Amino acid sequence: MIRKFLIERISWVSLIVLLQLLALILAYLDSSLSIDSMFYYVFLSLVISSLFVVIRYFKETSFFKELDLRDSTTDITSLPEPNSPFESFIYNEITSLIEQLEKDSSTNRLLLEQEKDEMLSWIHEVKTPLTALKLIIDRTEDHQLKSELMHEWLRIYYLLDQQLHKKRIPFIENDLFIENVELESILYSEIHMLRSWCLKKGIGFDVELSSTHVLTDVKWLSFILRQILTNAVKYSEEGSEITIQSAVQKGQTILNVTDNGRGIDPRDVPRIFDKGFTSINKHQDQHATGMGLYLAKKAAIPLGIHISVWSTVGRGTTFTLTFSKENRFLQIQGE
């Protein structure tokens, strides 16, 4: 702060030094002036000027020191009180800017909330004709046409479901209900939704659950499994099998979902959970949105679920869900 102060006041210091040099030059040129008296005058002037600079340093920098130590926040009450007209000017400029930012932020939050509500309302409204469409498809007697229609219906349903949960994820903490959940019922419910797609591709499921229950939120766990199972069916070869296994390791439930599909390129593995990322593999699906696994990862964090992936190109992929130890959620429920 001292260095900054001196740099800011360099013109003042230079002026003081210049005036003292001017006095010495005049004493040298004018014989009527005593050179010793002028040296004494210059000495006193420098002492007084130095004291003045020191006093001004402590007085003028206290406000800026407090600003420098202040946390980055929009709390106006944390601003130091001004002690001069110039500091008052800075104080007023900062407070007016913060107040404007707070006002804009409040307006933007309100607009975003309205947009979210409108989007959620629209999604729920669309689900009504979508349900009616499924009933019509179920009555279709042409099995080939029925299979194709169900496949397209599923695509629409899952895209809407992704949008619904995408809007809810920022507020997921307010939407959690932790309870003892049966894995088998959730898995079979999600597999049943994929039935027509699996029949079309000839894909089967082998489910072996050594650990049958976990403490989690059933709605959000269903969403996570939906993204992983959809991904597994999508990239599995026709006539292959998807294996789902659970076990307990070190007090934690582990759930593995393994497909025998094309696998994931090693260059892609670190990025598959990135927003909007789609595989650079030459066989990539042109309709991929790159949102499913990203949203699954985002939803898993507040649930305390760690998602990892292991894959070999041409042999398949395994997604592993590692659930938190039960005592973590028991502590949360007890609070």
Coordinates of C-alpha atoms in Angstrom, one line a residue, residues 70-204:
R70 CA -13.2 -6.7 2.2
D71 CA -14.6 -10.0 0.9
S72 CA -16.1 -10.0 -2.6
T73 CA -19.7 -9.5 -1.7
T74 CA -22.7 -7.4 -2.6
D75 CA -23.3 -6.6 1.1
I76 CA -23.2 -2.8 1.3
T77 CA -22.9 -2.8 5.1
S78 CA -19.4 -4.3 4.7
L79 CA -18.2 -1.2 2.9
P80 CA -16.0 1.1 5.1
E81 CA -17.2 4.6 6.0
P82 CA -15.8 7.4 3.8
N83 CA -13.7 10.2 5.5
S84 CA -13.3 12.6 2.7
P85 CA -15.3 14.0 -0.3
F86 CA -13.4 11.9 -2.7
E87 CA -13.9 8.7 -0.6
S88 CA -17.6 9.6 -0.4
F89 CA -17.7 9.9 -4.2
I90 CA -16.2 6.4 -4.5
Y91 CA -18.5 5.0 -1.8
N92 CA -21.6 6.4 -3.6
E93 CA -20.5 5.0 -6.9
I94 CA -19.9 1.5 -5.5
T95 CA -23.2 1.4 -3.5
S96 CA -25.2 2.6 -6.5
L97 CA -23.6 0.0 -8.7
I98 CA -24.2 -2.8 -6.2
E99 CA -27.8 -1.7 -5.8
Q100 CA -28.3 -1.7 -9.5
L101 CA -26.7 -5.2 -9.8
E102 CA -28.9 -6.5 -7.0
K103 CA -32.0 -5.1 -8.8
D104 CA -31.0 -6.6 -12.1
S105 CA -30.2 -9.9 -10.4
S106 CA -33.5 -10.0 -8.7
T107 CA -35.3 -9.2 -12.0
N108 CA -33.3 -11.9 -13.8
R109 CA -34.1 -14.5 -11.1
L110 CA -37.7 -13.7 -11.4
L111 CA -37.7 -14.1 -15.2
L112 CA -35.8 -17.4 -14.9
E113 CA -38.2 -18.7 -12.3
Q114 CA -41.1 -17.7 -14.6
E115 CA -39.4 -19.4 -17.6
K116 CA -38.9 -22.5 -15.5
D117 CA -42.5 -22.6 -14.4
E118 CA -43.7 -22.1 -18.0
M119 CA -41.4 -24.8 -19.3
L120 CA -42.5 -27.3 -16.5
S121 CA -46.2 -26.4 -17.2
W122 CA -45.6 -27.0 -21.0
I123 CA -43.9 -30.3 -20.4
H124 CA -46.8 -31.5 -18.2
E125 CA -49.3 -30.4 -20.8
V126 CA -47.4 -32.2 -23.6
K127 CA -47.4 -35.4 -21.5
T128 CA -51.2 -35.6 -21.7
P129 CA -51.4 -36.0 -25.5
L130 CA -48.3 -38.2 -25.3
T131 CA -50.1 -40.5 -22.9
A132 CA -53.1 -40.6 -25.2
L133 CA -50.8 -41.3 -28.1
K134 CA -49.3 -44.3 -26.3
L135 CA -52.8 -45.7 -25.8
I136 CA -53.4 -45.4 -29.5
I137 CA -50.1 -47.1 -30.3
D138 CA -51.0 -50.0 -27.9
R139 CA -54.2 -50.6 -29.9
T140 CA -52.2 -50.8 -33.2
E141 CA -52.5 -54.4 -34.6
D142 CA -49.6 -54.0 -37.1
H143 CA -46.7 -55.2 -34.9
Q144 CA -44.0 -53.8 -37.1
L145 CA -45.7 -50.4 -37.2
K146 CA -46.3 -50.6 -33.5
S147 CA -42.7 -51.3 -32.7
E148 CA -41.5 -48.4 -34.8
L149 CA -44.1 -46.0 -33.3
M150 CA -43.2 -47.0 -29.8
H151 CA -39.5 -46.4 -30.5
E152 CA -40.2 -42.9 -31.7
W153 CA -42.6 -42.4 -28.8
L154 CA -39.9 -43.4 -26.3
R155 CA -37.5 -40.9 -27.9
I156 CA -40.0 -38.1 -27.4
Y157 CA -40.8 -39.2 -23.9
Y158 CA -37.2 -39.3 -22.8
L159 CA -36.3 -36.0 -24.3
L160 CA -39.2 -34.4 -22.4
D161 CA -38.2 -36.2 -19.3
Q162 CA -34.6 -34.8 -19.7
Q163 CA -36.0 -31.3 -20.1
L164 CA -38.2 -31.7 -17.0
H165 CA -35.3 -32.9 -14.8
K166 CA -32.9 -30.3 -16.3
K167 CA -35.2 -27.6 -15.0
R168 CA -35.5 -29.2 -11.6
I169 CA -31.8 -30.0 -11.0
P170 CA -30.8 -26.4 -9.8
F171 CA -33.4 -26.9 -7.0
I172 CA -32.8 -30.6 -6.4
E173 CA -32.0 -30.1 -2.7
N174 CA -35.6 -28.9 -2.1
D175 CA -37.0 -31.9 -4.0
L176 CA -35.2 -34.8 -2.2
F177 CA -37.0 -37.3 0.0
I178 CA -34.5 -39.9 1.3
E179 CA -35.9 -43.3 2.1
N180 CA -35.1 -47.0 2.0
V181 CA -35.6 -47.8 -1.7
E182 CA -35.9 -51.3 -3.3
L183 CA -33.5 -51.5 -6.3
E184 CA -35.4 -54.3 -8.0
S185 CA -38.7 -52.4 -8.4
I186 CA -37.0 -49.3 -9.8
L187 CA -34.9 -51.3 -12.2
Y188 CA -37.8 -53.4 -13.5
S189 CA -39.9 -50.3 -13.9
E190 CA -37.3 -48.7 -16.1
I191 CA -36.6 -51.9 -18.0
H192 CA -40.3 -52.2 -18.7
M193 CA -40.4 -48.7 -20.2
L194 CA -37.6 -49.8 -22.6
R195 CA -39.3 -53.1 -23.5
S196 CA -40.4 -52.2 -27.0
W197 CA -37.0 -50.9 -27.9
C198 CA -35.3 -53.9 -26.4
L199 CA -37.6 -56.3 -28.3
K200 CA -36.8 -54.4 -31.5
K201 CA -33.1 -54.9 -31.0
G202 CA -33.4 -58.3 -29.4
I203 CA -31.7 -57.1 -26.2
G204 CA -32.2 -59.0 -22.9

